[in-house]
Amino acid sequence: MAPGKGCCSPLSDCFFEYESAKVIVIRSKCVGLINRLIQASIVGYVIGYVCVIQQGYQETDSVISSVTTKVKGTALAKIPNLGEQVFDVADYIIPPQGENSFFVLTNLIVTQNQTQSTCPELPNPSTICTSDSDCTAGFKDVRSNGIQTGKCMNYSDTVKTCEVRAWCDLEIDTYLPKPALLRDAEEFTVLIKNSIRYPKFSFQKRNILPHINSSYLKQCTFNRQTDPDCPIFRLKDIVAEAKEDFQDMAVYGGVMGILIDWTCDLDMSEHKCIPKYSFRRLDNKNPQNNVAPGYNFRFAKYYKDCDDSDIRTLFKAYGIRFDVIVFGKAGKFNMVPTLVNIGAALSFLSLVNAVSDWVALTFLPKRKYYSKHKYTYLDEDDDMEGTVYGTQ
Amino acid sequence: MAPGKGCCSPLSDCFFEYESAKVIVIRSKCVGLINRLIQASIVGYVIGYVCVIQQGYQETDSVISSVTTKVKGTALAKIPNLGEQVFDVADYIIPPQGENSFFVLTNLIVTQNQTQSTCPELPNPSTICTSDSDCTAGFKDVRSNGIQTGKCMNYSDTVKTCEVRAWCDLEIDTYLPKPALLRDAEEFTVLIKNSIRYPKFSFQKRNILPHINSSYLKQCTFNRQTDPDCPIFRLKDIVAEAKEDFQDMAVYGGVMGILIDWTCDLDMSEHKCIPKYSFRRLDNKNPQNNVAPGYNFRFAKYYKDCDDSDIRTLFKAYGIRFDVIVFGKAGKFNMVPTLVNIGAALSFLSLVNAVSDWVALTFLPKRKYYSKHKYTYLDEDDDMEGTVYGTQ
Amino acid sequence: MAPGKGCCSPLSDCFFEYESAKVIVIRSKCVGLINRLIQASIVGYVIGYVCVIQQGYQETDSVISSVTTKVKGTALAKIPNLGEQVFDVADYIIPPQGENSFFVLTNLIVTQNQTQSTCPELPNPSTICTSDSDCTAGFKDVRSNGIQTGKCMNYSDTVKTCEVRAWCDLEIDTYLPKPALLRDAEEFTVLIKNSIRYPKFSFQKRNILPHINSSYLKQCTFNRQTDPDCPIFRLKDIVAEAKEDFQDMAVYGGVMGILIDWTCDLDMSEHKCIPKYSFRRLDNKNPQNNVAPGYNFRFAKYYKDCDDSDIRTLFKAYGIRFDVIVFGKAGKFNMVPTLVNIGAALSFLSLVNAVSDWVALTFLPKRKYYSKHKYTYLDEDDDMEGTVYGTQ
């Protein structure tokens, strides 16, 4: 009996036999062309789209990055009831060092000489009182500045509010300096050092490119046209590139993203693998649903009084937080994705015949004649001879 | 002679010829059904599993995120030998601003008025001494609090230990307040603002969804059932959702993960792309192998004495660090993965015939008759006539 | 008429018919072997390369991690015009807690008792003056330490510079202590706790492996040979493993990467999924294009004078920032990639015939005879009989 494709006896036959399909060659311009065209288009797709555009022949790895930042500049600010003050790096960078993110102080509300004591709450519907009976000792909620003592005190000549145990006097942050106190911050510059790795390809690089020399770095500032490789950025430029106005942002604060895109094709020369900088504002400026707009936080400097009791100066710090976001994928030729993509495309070639057959046997004038030669019908109930003749 | 599939002479023939396989059509319910069933199952797999379940037709991108957090609340704590103190944001958030992570102080050990001087070490096997000869000037190891002076001093009436040069008096952290000093911290709330981007699809969104209005945000707190979209979380709820007890955690500290899952199918409407919040404890609570359990760190506030010498107050701060972990993948229809998946599945169709052939030519009653028509044997040593008859 | 592959009338036929290609079986060792060899190589590729080496049958997920660090150790440093000082954790870890990164102070320049006042600028080409006319009141640039008052003052007996409003006296950072003041820092140890998750597989683990017990953790330090699982690292060892010298690095500072690789094959036992530690320096030590080499930043401690005016002590802090970089991919068997890879490979099998055909019909002695049986030529303009004979 005859061996099926899969199994064979005796096994040896497998290796010394070769099966090749019998085919009818239809000499027809029409079908021939259709057939070739579809095949061509598939091959075209593989080469053109998969390989060239989508680079389906590459395996990818995502970036591992390390960032250090150094801000330079000084500003003169006139602080209400504190007078003029010079702010340098140690004053306006909080915390003094950030990993992928640094905060530049641009505006602030200072409340000096707070002590642990008691004072009337800030007036608001839930704190205004007429007599002690309106205040409950020990009461506090998320919005209150301290723990109520139960007394009702004069907040001002006109208003009485419940007394609280807190850092007194309480901060009054209703009035926010405008323009921002450290408006000069727009002139500050930041040097961003970023070194990245693609562990899978053990490839590493830094954003200070080899062709850049020290003297250039000492005086350059980033400019998309003239100095696209300089890693020193003027804060004003960063904000401007994001289509924002620094002075507006300085008043209420905000979050800026410094995006560094390290997308690289490692099949090309290393020199082509360079960072692309882009800047965008990460917090919503003025959305309809705005709670706690801008960006600010509170911190305090603690002192000891002569009588050794704690005093603090509270700062509500408004400013711009710059998040350095490094991302990117590197691609490099790899056997598996290549063969997967090509293989997948190949399997479409098998569909071509289905189409061409259908055309040939449905539309061509001599379709009957073709199919007669293509098909041999074997009915289970035929006797052999019958069908054999059937094919002639 | 006849052209092979690949090469052809004259070339023109290629385009005006079309090859179609000769086939025998076996009219057999059995094999026919088998054949169709397998084909159906493969097509079913492609559509059902690859496309619907695994969405193999999509290319994916991973999220880029930016987070800001703002904690609200005040707590009254009775500090040992310091009396009652009010803690507000500036006091219990350390450092004052975090990027993806913020720390809430819940418990602390205060050591006041430390100065650079000398004092007896804390007693432990390596520091207890009987005479100066047991102490070596200049000796220190990783666990010691200072550099030994070589003297042996009374630590207490009963114990003598080597004297060290250090910030004296040394901190004694054996006794940890229980319940935690800032147990009220459970009522604090945190507003988490998170804006994300999928650069590949230039898609961006924030966790404050458009349909949320300011008035709602001013008073809502997150609740999985009633307020699943509110970005303001009560610390107690976060811990509770992770099946932990806030008060236990407050004593020794710990690390909580606030996981925000932005997995999105961008082929659907944008409105369907919303963050899913989940909470889990990231540090092991009580594993068998527990070193430095919980979460704590030391920091100091520095003062100047009247005589201008440095004094510091050392804080061993226990508390909960909340790491905001943003993750997720976005998928969008793309030609390459689609064709790859379908193509791959198609190629399985070619296997179907192998199976059906095997069935037809092994089990069917008229297998001999089928195979006689299917196969034409051509032996290298046959003369032509011989084999031609061989097929009849 | 006969049904085409795709469509069929009446439809029922589809299910009760089965088409199988007619084939000629060439009994030729040569072609047979070629055919089998190619097939074998393809199957070999799928099993060997795709499955075994590239694990193409796995879907992957990338790691989500949480890190806490705790540094131990004390150092004695002789600060210029400040005398000997003991530094403990609260002094040399800045900020007191880091998420994935911690900074260890190794060297510093202290400028004491700065006040908001006026003093001559540091001499440099742009600040040296001979008379007030060389200074412009209010002038400042990115490099200057303050805002010029317009006066020209004696910086020293020999040099005159423009006076500036700033934190005076200005810091002079030209002389950097060498060897580093906190050279003992090399003996410090850091405990790194790292817990990771692969959300897609809801798999989680920590770098303190289950088989490690507390007593071991209390005294072990990481050593690639003897203690590869101990999560406590001596700073000196970390730097040494990166082929750097700690003392050199301590002087100017730098950035070290502690890479934790969690690449896991989750089809294997969980116990095989363990972290691999590696260490490398992330900043360039001495590149040709070196700006702001090493790693340093400025911070200040603020005091109040007896007359309630602000004084600060400015620190230019040099040190080593350790970035804990956690990465890795986990793979687990999944249907889709498996079938995609196998399917793609299968489709290559269809190419085999093309090759074998070409060989058989081009090189074999009896090629004419084979192709006569393989091909049946049907010309559009033939009459039926003609071609039928043509095949015999």
mmCIF file of N, CA and C in Angstrom, chain A residues 110-181:
data_model
loop_
_atom_site.group_PDB
_atom_site.id
_atom_site.type_symbol
_atom_site.label_atom_id
_atom_site.label_comp_id
_atom_site.label_asym_id
_atom_site.label_seq_id
_atom_site.Cartn_x
_atom_site.Cartn_y
_atom_site.Cartn_z
ATOM 1 N N VAL A 110 5.418 83.045 53.352
ATOM 2 C CA VAL A 110 6.211 82.779 54.540
ATOM 3 C C VAL A 110 5.402 83.152 55.785
ATOM 4 N N THR A 111 5.364 82.244 56.753
ATOM 5 C CA THR A 111 4.725 82.543 58.033
ATOM 6 C C THR A 111 5.772 82.347 59.117
ATOM 7 N N GLN A 112 6.215 83.451 59.700
ATOM 8 C CA GLN A 112 7.361 83.385 60.602
ATOM 9 C C GLN A 112 6.946 83.108 62.025
ATOM 10 N N ASN A 113 7.905 82.579 62.783
ATOM 11 C CA ASN A 113 7.796 82.479 64.236
ATOM 12 C C ASN A 113 6.521 81.795 64.702
ATOM 13 N N GLN A 114 6.204 80.668 64.082
ATOM 14 C CA GLN A 114 5.077 79.890 64.586
ATOM 15 C C GLN A 114 5.521 79.113 65.815
ATOM 16 N N THR A 115 4.660 79.025 66.801
ATOM 17 C CA THR A 115 4.964 78.227 67.996
ATOM 18 C C THR A 115 3.777 77.330 68.302
ATOM 19 N N GLN A 116 4.070 76.262 69.034
ATOM 20 C CA GLN A 116 3.003 75.386 69.473
ATOM 21 C C GLN A 116 2.201 76.111 70.534
ATOM 22 N N SER A 117 1.039 76.641 70.163
ATOM 23 C CA SER A 117 0.209 77.372 71.124
ATOM 24 C C SER A 117 -1.232 77.347 70.634
ATOM 25 N N THR A 118 -2.006 78.322 71.046
ATOM 26 C CA THR A 118 -3.410 78.354 70.634
ATOM 27 C C THR A 118 -3.731 79.692 69.993
ATOM 28 N N CYS A 119 -4.631 79.636 69.008
ATOM 29 C CA CYS A 119 -5.034 80.853 68.309
ATOM 30 C C CYS A 119 -6.352 80.562 67.588
ATOM 31 N N PRO A 120 -7.091 81.610 67.237
ATOM 32 C CA PRO A 120 -8.371 81.395 66.551
ATOM 33 C C PRO A 120 -8.169 80.818 65.153
ATOM 34 N N GLU A 121 -9.051 79.866 64.799
ATOM 35 C CA GLU A 121 -8.999 79.241 63.476
ATOM 36 C C GLU A 121 -9.232 80.292 62.398
ATOM 37 N N LEU A 122 -8.864 79.924 61.162
ATOM 38 C CA LEU A 122 -9.207 80.792 60.045
ATOM 39 C C LEU A 122 -10.717 80.712 59.848
ATOM 40 N N PRO A 123 -11.340 81.842 59.565
ATOM 41 C CA PRO A 123 -12.804 81.828 59.469
ATOM 42 C C PRO A 123 -13.296 81.080 58.239
ATOM 43 N N ASN A 124 -14.179 80.117 58.474
ATOM 44 C CA ASN A 124 -14.933 79.489 57.381
ATOM 45 C C ASN A 124 -16.189 78.894 58.007
ATOM 46 N N PRO A 125 -17.197 78.604 57.212
ATOM 47 C CA PRO A 125 -18.512 78.232 57.778
ATOM 48 C C PRO A 125 -18.401 77.339 59.009
ATOM 49 N N SER A 126 -17.486 76.374 58.993
ATOM 50 C CA SER A 126 -17.484 75.388 60.086
ATOM 51 C C SER A 126 -16.715 75.878 61.311
ATOM 52 N N THR A 127 -16.003 77.019 61.201
ATOM 53 C CA THR A 127 -15.196 77.459 62.347
ATOM 54 C C THR A 127 -15.736 78.728 62.992
ATOM 55 N N ILE A 128 -16.523 79.490 62.249
ATOM 56 C CA ILE A 128 -17.057 80.733 62.813
ATOM 57 C C ILE A 128 -18.014 80.390 63.953
ATOM 58 N N CYS A 129 -17.903 81.138 65.060
ATOM 59 C CA CYS A 129 -18.722 80.832 66.232
ATOM 60 C C CYS A 129 -19.187 82.127 66.879
ATOM 61 N N THR A 130 -20.157 81.985 67.719
ATOM 62 C CA THR A 130 -20.622 83.167 68.472
ATOM 63 C C THR A 130 -20.298 82.976 69.941
ATOM 64 N N SER A 131 -20.327 81.733 70.416
ATOM 65 C CA SER A 131 -19.991 81.487 71.815
ATOM 66 C C SER A 131 -19.239 80.165 71.920
ATOM 67 N N ASP A 132 -18.619 79.906 73.064
ATOM 68 C CA ASP A 132 -17.857 78.677 73.244
ATOM 69 C C ASP A 132 -18.700 77.450 72.933
ATOM 70 N N SER A 133 -19.988 77.556 73.114
ATOM 71 C CA SER A 133 -20.847 76.383 72.922
ATOM 72 C C SER A 133 -20.805 75.908 71.465
ATOM 73 N N ASP A 134 -20.393 76.806 70.565
ATOM 74 C CA ASP A 134 -20.317 76.402 69.144
ATOM 75 C C ASP A 134 -19.065 75.590 68.860
ATOM 76 N N CYS A 135 -18.142 75.550 69.810
ATOM 77 C CA CYS A 135 -16.868 74.862 69.569
ATOM 78 C C CYS A 135 -16.781 73.646 70.481
ATOM 79 N N THR A 136 -16.296 72.534 69.937
ATOM 80 C CA THR A 136 -16.182 71.316 70.745
ATOM 81 C C THR A 136 -14.713 71.000 70.955
ATOM 82 N N ALA A 137 -14.309 70.975 72.226
ATOM 83 C CA ALA A 137 -12.908 70.706 72.548
ATOM 84 C C ALA A 137 -12.486 69.381 71.931
ATOM 85 N N GLY A 138 -11.310 69.372 71.314
ATOM 86 C CA GLY A 138 -10.785 68.133 70.740
ATOM 87 C C GLY A 138 -11.241 67.875 69.320
ATOM 88 N N PHE A 139 -12.227 68.672 68.857
ATOM 89 C CA PHE A 139 -12.714 68.432 67.502
ATOM 90 C C PHE A 139 -11.670 68.841 66.455
ATOM 91 N N LYS A 140 -11.584 68.025 65.398
ATOM 92 C CA LYS A 140 -10.773 68.454 64.242
ATOM 93 C C LYS A 140 -11.264 67.676 63.032
ATOM 94 N N ASP A 141 -11.119 68.265 61.857
ATOM 95 C CA ASP A 141 -11.391 67.478 60.650
ATOM 96 C C ASP A 141 -10.242 67.685 59.675
ATOM 97 N N VAL A 142 -10.347 67.034 58.538
ATOM 98 C CA VAL A 142 -9.228 67.029 57.604
ATOM 99 C C VAL A 142 -8.804 68.433 57.204
ATOM 100 N N ARG A 143 -9.786 69.349 57.138
ATOM 101 C CA ARG A 143 -9.466 70.686 56.631
ATOM 102 C C ARG A 143 -8.968 71.633 57.718
ATOM 103 N N SER A 144 -9.165 71.269 58.970
ATOM 104 C CA SER A 144 -8.814 72.219 60.040
ATOM 105 C C SER A 144 -7.303 72.266 60.247
ATOM 106 N N ASN A 145 -6.866 73.396 60.826
ATOM 107 C CA ASN A 145 -5.423 73.605 61.015
ATOM 108 C C ASN A 145 -4.938 73.139 62.367
ATOM 109 N N GLY A 146 -5.862 72.753 63.249
ATOM 110 C CA GLY A 146 -5.438 72.305 64.570
ATOM 111 C C GLY A 146 -6.587 71.648 65.296
ATOM 112 N N ILE A 147 -6.383 71.433 66.579
ATOM 113 C CA ILE A 147 -7.402 70.766 67.390
ATOM 114 C C ILE A 147 -8.116 71.816 68.231
ATOM 115 N N GLN A 148 -9.427 71.831 68.151
ATOM 116 C CA GLN A 148 -10.179 72.875 68.849
ATOM 117 C C GLN A 148 -10.036 72.718 70.356
ATOM 118 N N THR A 149 -9.971 73.891 71.025
ATOM 119 C CA THR A 149 -9.854 73.879 72.493
ATOM 120 C C THR A 149 -11.230 74.017 73.132
ATOM 121 N N GLY A 150 -12.208 74.412 72.346
ATOM 122 C CA GLY A 150 -13.555 74.593 72.893
ATOM 123 C C GLY A 150 -13.888 76.057 73.140
ATOM 124 N N LYS A 151 -12.868 76.918 73.039
ATOM 125 C CA LYS A 151 -13.121 78.358 73.246
ATOM 126 C C LYS A 151 -13.518 79.019 71.932
ATOM 127 N N CYS A 152 -14.223 80.115 72.040
ATOM 128 C CA CYS A 152 -14.575 80.936 70.877
ATOM 129 C C CYS A 152 -13.889 82.279 71.028
ATOM 130 N N MET A 153 -13.050 82.632 70.073
ATOM 131 C CA MET A 153 -12.218 83.819 70.239
ATOM 132 C C MET A 153 -12.406 84.806 69.097
ATOM 133 N N ASN A 154 -11.956 86.042 69.324
ATOM 134 C CA ASN A 154 -12.006 87.049 68.266
ATOM 135 C C ASN A 154 -10.913 86.779 67.243
ATOM 136 N N TYR A 155 -11.338 86.468 66.026
ATOM 137 C CA TYR A 155 -10.346 86.346 64.958
ATOM 138 C C TYR A 155 -9.988 87.736 64.469
ATOM 139 N N SER A 156 -11.006 88.540 64.344
ATOM 140 C CA SER A 156 -10.799 89.953 64.013
ATOM 141 C C SER A 156 -11.854 90.733 64.784
ATOM 142 N N ASP A 157 -11.910 92.030 64.568
ATOM 143 C CA ASP A 157 -12.884 92.838 65.280
ATOM 144 C C ASP A 157 -14.292 92.356 64.962
ATOM 145 N N THR A 158 -14.454 91.829 63.750
ATOM 146 C CA THR A 158 -15.820 91.501 63.301
ATOM 147 C C THR A 158 -16.142 90.020 63.466
ATOM 148 N N VAL A 159 -15.127 89.174 63.291
ATOM 149 C CA VAL A 159 -15.396 87.732 63.225
ATOM 150 C C VAL A 159 -14.863 87.028 64.463
ATOM 151 N N LYS A 160 -15.653 86.063 64.967
ATOM 152 C CA LYS A 160 -15.180 85.198 66.043
ATOM 153 C C LYS A 160 -15.058 83.769 65.487
ATOM 154 N N THR A 161 -13.982 83.079 65.827
ATOM 155 C CA THR A 161 -13.830 81.691 65.381
ATOM 156 C C THR A 161 -13.370 80.843 66.564
ATOM 157 N N CYS A 162 -13.542 79.540 66.412
ATOM 158 C CA CYS A 162 -13.130 78.622 67.465
ATOM 159 C C CYS A 162 -11.614 78.654 67.601
ATOM 160 N N GLU A 163 -11.147 78.576 68.837
ATOM 161 C CA GLU A 163 -9.716 78.560 69.086
ATOM 162 C C GLU A 163 -9.186 77.145 68.822
ATOM 163 N N VAL A 164 -7.990 77.059 68.284
ATOM 164 C CA VAL A 164 -7.375 75.745 68.039
ATOM 165 C C VAL A 164 -5.971 75.713 68.630
ATOM 166 N N ARG A 165 -5.578 74.491 68.998
ATOM 167 C CA ARG A 165 -4.206 74.235 69.402
ATOM 168 C C ARG A 165 -3.454 73.897 68.127
ATOM 169 N N ALA A 166 -2.439 74.677 67.780
ATOM 170 C CA ALA A 166 -1.776 74.493 66.496
ATOM 171 C C ALA A 166 -0.450 75.239 66.501
ATOM 172 N N TRP A 167 0.206 75.237 65.325
ATOM 173 C CA TRP A 167 1.352 76.106 65.138
ATOM 174 C C TRP A 167 0.799 77.488 64.906
ATOM 175 N N CYS A 168 0.909 78.348 65.878
ATOM 176 C CA CYS A 168 0.303 79.681 65.762
ATOM 177 C C CYS A 168 1.393 80.729 65.548
ATOM 178 N N ASP A 169 1.087 81.843 64.879
ATOM 179 C CA ASP A 169 -0.182 82.148 64.248
ATOM 180 C C ASP A 169 -0.353 81.326 62.979
ATOM 181 N N LEU A 170 -1.587 81.078 62.589
ATOM 182 C CA LEU A 170 -1.858 80.248 61.424
ATOM 183 C C LEU A 170 -1.439 80.945 60.144
ATOM 184 N N GLU A 171 -1.095 80.144 59.171
ATOM 185 C CA GLU A 171 -0.737 80.691 57.866
ATOM 186 C C GLU A 171 -1.985 81.210 57.164
ATOM 187 N N ILE A 172 -1.864 82.382 56.577
ATOM 188 C CA ILE A 172 -2.955 82.940 55.761
ATOM 189 C C ILE A 172 -2.484 82.920 54.317
ATOM 190 N N ASP A 173 -3.009 81.961 53.549
ATOM 191 C CA ASP A 173 -2.480 81.805 52.181
ATOM 192 C C ASP A 173 -3.468 82.329 51.153
ATOM 193 N N THR A 174 -4.331 83.219 51.594
ATOM 194 C CA THR A 174 -5.321 83.744 50.622
ATOM 195 C C THR A 174 -4.640 84.671 49.617
ATOM 196 N N TYR A 175 -3.675 85.447 50.097
ATOM 197 C CA TYR A 175 -3.008 86.370 49.173
ATOM 198 C C TYR A 175 -1.717 85.750 48.644
ATOM 199 N N LEU A 176 -1.672 85.580 47.339
ATOM 200 C CA LEU A 176 -0.511 84.968 46.707
ATOM 201 C C LEU A 176 0.217 86.012 45.873
ATOM 202 N N PRO A 177 1.507 86.259 46.186
ATOM 203 C CA PRO A 177 2.241 87.288 45.438
ATOM 204 C C PRO A 177 2.130 87.100 43.933
ATOM 205 N N LYS A 178 1.916 88.186 43.228
ATOM 206 C CA LYS A 178 1.720 88.128 41.782
ATOM 207 C C LYS A 178 2.222 89.428 41.216
ATOM 208 N N PRO A 179 3.230 89.500 40.374
ATOM 209 C CA PRO A 179 3.958 88.363 39.809
ATOM 210 C C PRO A 179 4.745 87.603 40.874
ATOM 211 N N ALA A 180 5.223 86.406 40.493
ATOM 212 C CA ALA A 180 5.893 85.525 41.442
ATOM 213 C C ALA A 180 7.120 86.197 42.030
ATOM 214 N N LEU A 181 7.440 85.870 43.271
ATOM 215 C CA LEU A 181 8.562 86.515 43.955
ATOM 216 C C LEU A 181 9.885 86.205 43.263
#
